Amino acid sequence: MNWLNELYKINKQEPDKEIERSLVNAIFRIYDRFPRIGLRERIGQQEMSLDIADAYIHGHNAMIEAGVGIGKSFAYLIPSLLTNQMSQKPVIIATSSIQLSEQIHKDLRIIGSRLGFSTVRSVVGKGMGQYACRSRAAEWINLDDANSSVSTLTQRILDYEIDERADIKAGVSDAEWSHVSVNDCKFERCHHKTACLFYDMRAKLNAKAHEIDFIIVNQDLLIRDLMKKKEGTKSIISEQPALIVIDEAHNLETKVRDARTLEFTYRGICRILDTTVQLLTKQSGDKSLFSQSKFIKNCAERIFKQVNADLLHHAKQDNDRIKVSEIKGIPLNQVLNDLKDLSLRLSILTSRHEREIDDAFEAINGLITLINVLSEIEDNYLLWASSPLRVTTISICPKDISQFLKYALFNGKVPVILTSATLCQGGDTLEEQYSYMTDSLGYKGDFLERQPSPFDYTNHAMMYISNKVPYYHHDQRENYLKAAYNEVVQLCNLTQGRTIVLFSAKEDMKYIHKKLISRANEYTWAVHVQKEGSSQDSVIAEFRKSKGVLLGTGVFWEGVNIEGSDLSQVIIFRLPFPVPSDPVYEYKSSVTENPFMEVFVPDMLLRLRQGTGRLIRSETDLGILSILDSRLSEAAKKSYREQVLDTLPFKKVTEDFAVLEKFVQNKRIQRTD
C-alpha cells in the first residue's frame, strides 16, 4: 500500500504539481488493482476519476455527463477518498433521493474496504421528515383513539421499533406519518435526544473537519445548508469540506426551487407565532406580545379564507397550483409592521437556546416575505395556492434561482462536481450540449467530455413509437385513454409482463390501473401500482417476483435499477412535457424568446432520458422501449422528433408492431419460467 502511504504524507504546502502527480498516480494504481480485488473497470470510469481529480487539484468546478453503466459512483468515490486522505477535510456528496444516498453509502464502504482505507467515518443525512419523533409520539398517543392506526404507529416508535420511516416495511401514508415525524425539533432540550437518530445524524453533519470523512446528504439538505450560511444563521453541514459532489445533478434546479419554496398553512403560522411569543416573553415578560400575536392570527385566518375560496373555484385536484387573487379588506401593512417588530426582538434576544431563536427568526422573516408578496411590495417571487393532503397551503418561491447558486455554490471556495447520466442536449460544442443546465443553474466552471454508456443499444434494444393513439386533448381524454389502454395490453402481452409503464399524470395512471384490475381475467400477468410514500422497495420486489406489470409515476422515472429479464420493456405513456400553467414554467416561458424549444422541449428531454434509462441496466440486458405518444410519430411532423431520436441511445426505431414482434422473437425476449 505504498501509494496510500505516499498520499498520507502530502499536504497543501507542497507544490500543486507534486500533489497532482501523486493523486494521478494513485488513481492509476487503484484501477490497476481492480481485477485483483474483484472489481471490473468500465469504459470511461477511469477518465472520469482523473477529470474529477484534476478539478480538485486546480480548484475548478466541473460538469460531466456519465452514461448508464459507467459506474459513476465509483468514478467519483475513488478520487474523493484520496482527496479526503490528502486534505483531512470531509467530502460532501449530495444526491437526489434517500435511496441513492443509501446506495452511495454502501458503495463507499465496499470500495473503501477493498482499497485499504481502514477507517472511513461517514454519515447519511436525511431531512427531518424521514425520522420518527418520540416527543411527538408521546404527545399524540395521549390524544388519539387507542385503536387507531396512528396509535399503533406511535406505540411502536415509543417501543424503539421504529426510528425512521424506512423501518416501516409495509409503508405508511403521508397523512399518518405527518403526526409522528420530526417537526420543529427541540434539539438539546428534548428528553429523547440520546436515543434519537435524527439528533445523532445532525451532530455528525456539523462535526469538525477532522472528525468526519464523508457526509452524504440529499440535495435538499445541502441547499438548506447553503441558504443558512448565506443568511448567517447556524449551518447544518460542516463548514470546511474539501470537495462537493452533486450526483443526479439534473434534479438540482427543482431541488433548489423546492428548498427555497416557503409553504404556509394557517396552523403553521399559529405555531410560529406561539413559539416566538414564548421565547420573547420568557425574557421580557411583555404581555402585549399576546395581543399582537392574536391580531396577526386573525388576519392570517381571513387570508386563508379568501385563498380557500380561490381553491374551491379553480382547483380540480389537490395538487393543482392556482393563482392567488388579490387579498382585500385585510390590513397587511399593520401585519407587516408587527412581524418586523417580532423579528427585531428576536434578533437581539440572548438565550442558551440559540438554535430555537435562529429557527424562530428564520420563520418570522419567512412570514414577512409572504406578506410582502401578498402586498405586491416584493415582485421577485412566484406565488400560488394548493391543497396537499386537503390542507390549504400558500407557497412562495424566488423567480430566479440561478443567482443564488452562482454565489452560494459555484463561488470558487470549494470545487463542485456536477454529474448525472442526463445533463446534455444536442449541440456541436460541449458548451452548447450543457447549455440548458448551465443557464438553469447559473453554473460557472469547466465542461468535461461526456462519457457515453458502454451498453450495446444497437443490438440489444428497439424503440417502438405508437401511431395508433390519438393526440391528447382534455375534452377528448376518454378516447385517448381507451386507445392507450389497448396499446398497453398488447405491448405487455408481447413481453408477457415484465414491463414498467411510466406516467406523467397520476390521473392517467389511476385510470389504466382501474381498467386493468377490472379486466384482470383477460391477461396472464399481475398488475402492480406504486405506493404512497418515498420508498417503493416493496412494490418493486413484488413486481420482480411476479414478473408482471408495474404502473408508476414520479419516483419511478429515475433511480429504479432492475437488471436482467425481470424488466424487458419500459412504456412511456405520454411524453413528459411540463404543465404550461405551472407557475415556475409560466415564469421561465416569460423570459425566453421561444418557450417551447428553449424550455419545454429541453425539460421534456431530460425527464424522457431518465425514464428510458430504466430499460438497459447491464451489458446483457435486452428490451424494448415503447412510446405511446403519436406526436413523436413520423406522420405528426413535429419539430422536436429528430431532437428526441438523436438524444436517445436507441438506434433501431419502428412504428410497425409486426417489426417489434419480430425483434422480440429473434432476441428471445420472453419468459423462460
Short mmCIF file of N, CA and C in Angstrom, two decimals, residues 95 127 218-228 231 236 251-264 321 362 366 381 384 395-398 401 404-405 584:
data_model
loop_
_atom_site.label_atom_id
_atom_site.label_comp_id
_atom_site.label_asym_id
_atom_site.label_seq_id
_atom_site.Cartn_x
_atom_site.Cartn_y
_atom_site.Cartn_z
N THR A 95 -27.12 13.88 -3.17
CA THR A 95 -27.87 13.06 -4.12
C THR A 95 -29.30 13.61 -4.23
N GLY A 127 -33.62 14.46 5.58
CA GLY A 127 -34.49 15.51 6.10
C GLY A 127 -35.21 15.05 7.35
N ASN A 218 -29.05 14.39 0.95
CA ASN A 218 -29.81 14.67 -0.26
C ASN A 218 -29.62 16.14 -0.64
N GLN A 219 -29.92 16.45 -1.88
CA GLN A 219 -29.69 17.81 -2.37
C GLN A 219 -30.47 18.84 -1.56
N ASP A 220 -31.65 18.45 -1.09
CA ASP A 220 -32.47 19.37 -0.30
C ASP A 220 -31.71 19.87 0.92
N LEU A 221 -31.03 18.94 1.61
CA LEU A 221 -30.32 19.31 2.83
C LEU A 221 -29.11 20.18 2.53
N LEU A 222 -28.40 19.87 1.44
CA LEU A 222 -27.27 20.71 1.04
C LEU A 222 -27.73 22.13 0.74
N ILE A 223 -28.83 22.24 0.01
CA ILE A 223 -29.34 23.56 -0.36
C ILE A 223 -29.78 24.34 0.87
N ARG A 224 -30.44 23.64 1.78
CA ARG A 224 -30.87 24.31 3.01
C ARG A 224 -29.66 24.82 3.80
N ASP A 225 -28.59 24.04 3.80
CA ASP A 225 -27.36 24.46 4.47
C ASP A 225 -26.77 25.70 3.79
N LEU A 226 -26.76 25.71 2.45
CA LEU A 226 -26.26 26.88 1.72
C LEU A 226 -27.08 28.12 2.05
N MET A 227 -28.39 27.93 2.17
CA MET A 227 -29.27 29.05 2.50
C MET A 227 -28.95 29.61 3.88
N LYS A 228 -28.73 28.71 4.85
CA LYS A 228 -28.43 29.15 6.22
C LYS A 228 -27.10 29.90 6.27
N GLU A 231 -27.52 33.31 4.90
CA GLU A 231 -28.27 34.19 5.80
C GLU A 231 -27.52 34.48 7.09
N ILE A 236 -25.93 23.68 8.93
CA ILE A 236 -26.30 22.29 9.20
C ILE A 236 -25.11 21.37 8.95
N ASN A 251 -31.48 17.12 -11.36
CA ASN A 251 -32.57 17.46 -10.45
C ASN A 251 -32.30 18.72 -9.63
N LEU A 252 -31.11 19.29 -9.77
CA LEU A 252 -30.70 20.35 -8.84
C LEU A 252 -31.60 21.58 -8.92
N GLU A 253 -32.00 21.98 -10.12
CA GLU A 253 -32.86 23.16 -10.23
C GLU A 253 -34.16 22.97 -9.47
N THR A 254 -34.81 21.81 -9.68
CA THR A 254 -36.07 21.52 -8.99
C THR A 254 -35.87 21.48 -7.48
N LYS A 255 -34.77 20.86 -7.06
CA LYS A 255 -34.49 20.74 -5.63
C LYS A 255 -34.25 22.11 -4.99
N VAL A 256 -33.55 22.98 -5.73
CA VAL A 256 -33.32 24.33 -5.20
C VAL A 256 -34.64 25.07 -5.08
N ARG A 257 -35.48 24.96 -6.10
CA ARG A 257 -36.78 25.63 -6.04
C ARG A 257 -37.61 25.10 -4.88
N ASP A 258 -37.61 23.77 -4.71
CA ASP A 258 -38.37 23.18 -3.60
C ASP A 258 -37.84 23.66 -2.25
N ALA A 259 -36.51 23.69 -2.13
CA ALA A 259 -35.91 24.09 -0.86
C ALA A 259 -36.15 25.57 -0.57
N ARG A 260 -36.21 26.38 -1.62
CA ARG A 260 -36.40 27.82 -1.44
C ARG A 260 -37.87 28.21 -1.49
N THR A 261 -38.74 27.22 -1.66
CA THR A 261 -40.17 27.48 -1.60
C THR A 261 -40.61 27.49 -0.14
N LEU A 262 -41.24 28.55 0.26
CA LEU A 262 -41.79 28.64 1.61
C LEU A 262 -43.27 28.30 1.55
N GLU A 263 -43.68 27.36 2.36
CA GLU A 263 -45.09 26.93 2.39
C GLU A 263 -45.72 27.35 3.71
N PHE A 264 -46.93 27.87 3.63
CA PHE A 264 -47.61 28.38 4.82
C PHE A 264 -49.01 27.79 4.92
N ARG A 321 -51.79 23.75 -8.68
CA ARG A 321 -51.30 25.05 -8.21
C ARG A 321 -52.12 26.13 -8.89
N GLU A 362 -35.85 32.86 11.52
CA GLU A 362 -35.99 32.48 10.11
C GLU A 362 -37.47 32.36 9.73
N GLY A 366 -39.67 34.60 7.12
CA GLY A 366 -40.43 33.98 6.04
C GLY A 366 -41.83 34.55 5.95
N TYR A 381 -40.87 37.10 -6.48
CA TYR A 381 -41.31 35.78 -6.05
C TYR A 381 -42.51 35.30 -6.88
N TRP A 384 -48.42 30.96 -5.33
CA TRP A 384 -49.53 30.09 -5.70
C TRP A 384 -50.16 29.45 -4.46
N SER A 395 -47.87 29.10 -1.13
CA SER A 395 -46.44 28.90 -1.38
C SER A 395 -45.85 30.09 -2.11
N ILE A 396 -44.61 30.43 -1.75
CA ILE A 396 -43.87 31.45 -2.48
C ILE A 396 -42.48 30.90 -2.80
N CYS A 397 -41.94 31.31 -3.94
CA CYS A 397 -40.63 30.82 -4.38
C CYS A 397 -39.95 31.90 -5.20
N PRO A 398 -38.63 32.13 -5.00
CA PRO A 398 -37.93 33.11 -5.83
C PRO A 398 -38.06 32.77 -7.32
N ILE A 401 -33.47 31.23 -9.55
CA ILE A 401 -32.63 30.56 -8.56
C ILE A 401 -31.16 30.51 -9.00
N PHE A 404 -28.73 32.64 -6.90
CA PHE A 404 -28.44 32.04 -5.59
C PHE A 404 -27.34 31.00 -5.70
N LEU A 405 -27.45 30.09 -6.69
CA LEU A 405 -26.45 29.04 -6.85
C LEU A 405 -25.10 29.61 -7.28
N VAL A 584 -43.87 27.98 -12.19
CA VAL A 584 -42.43 28.00 -12.48
C VAL A 584 -42.20 28.06 -13.99
#
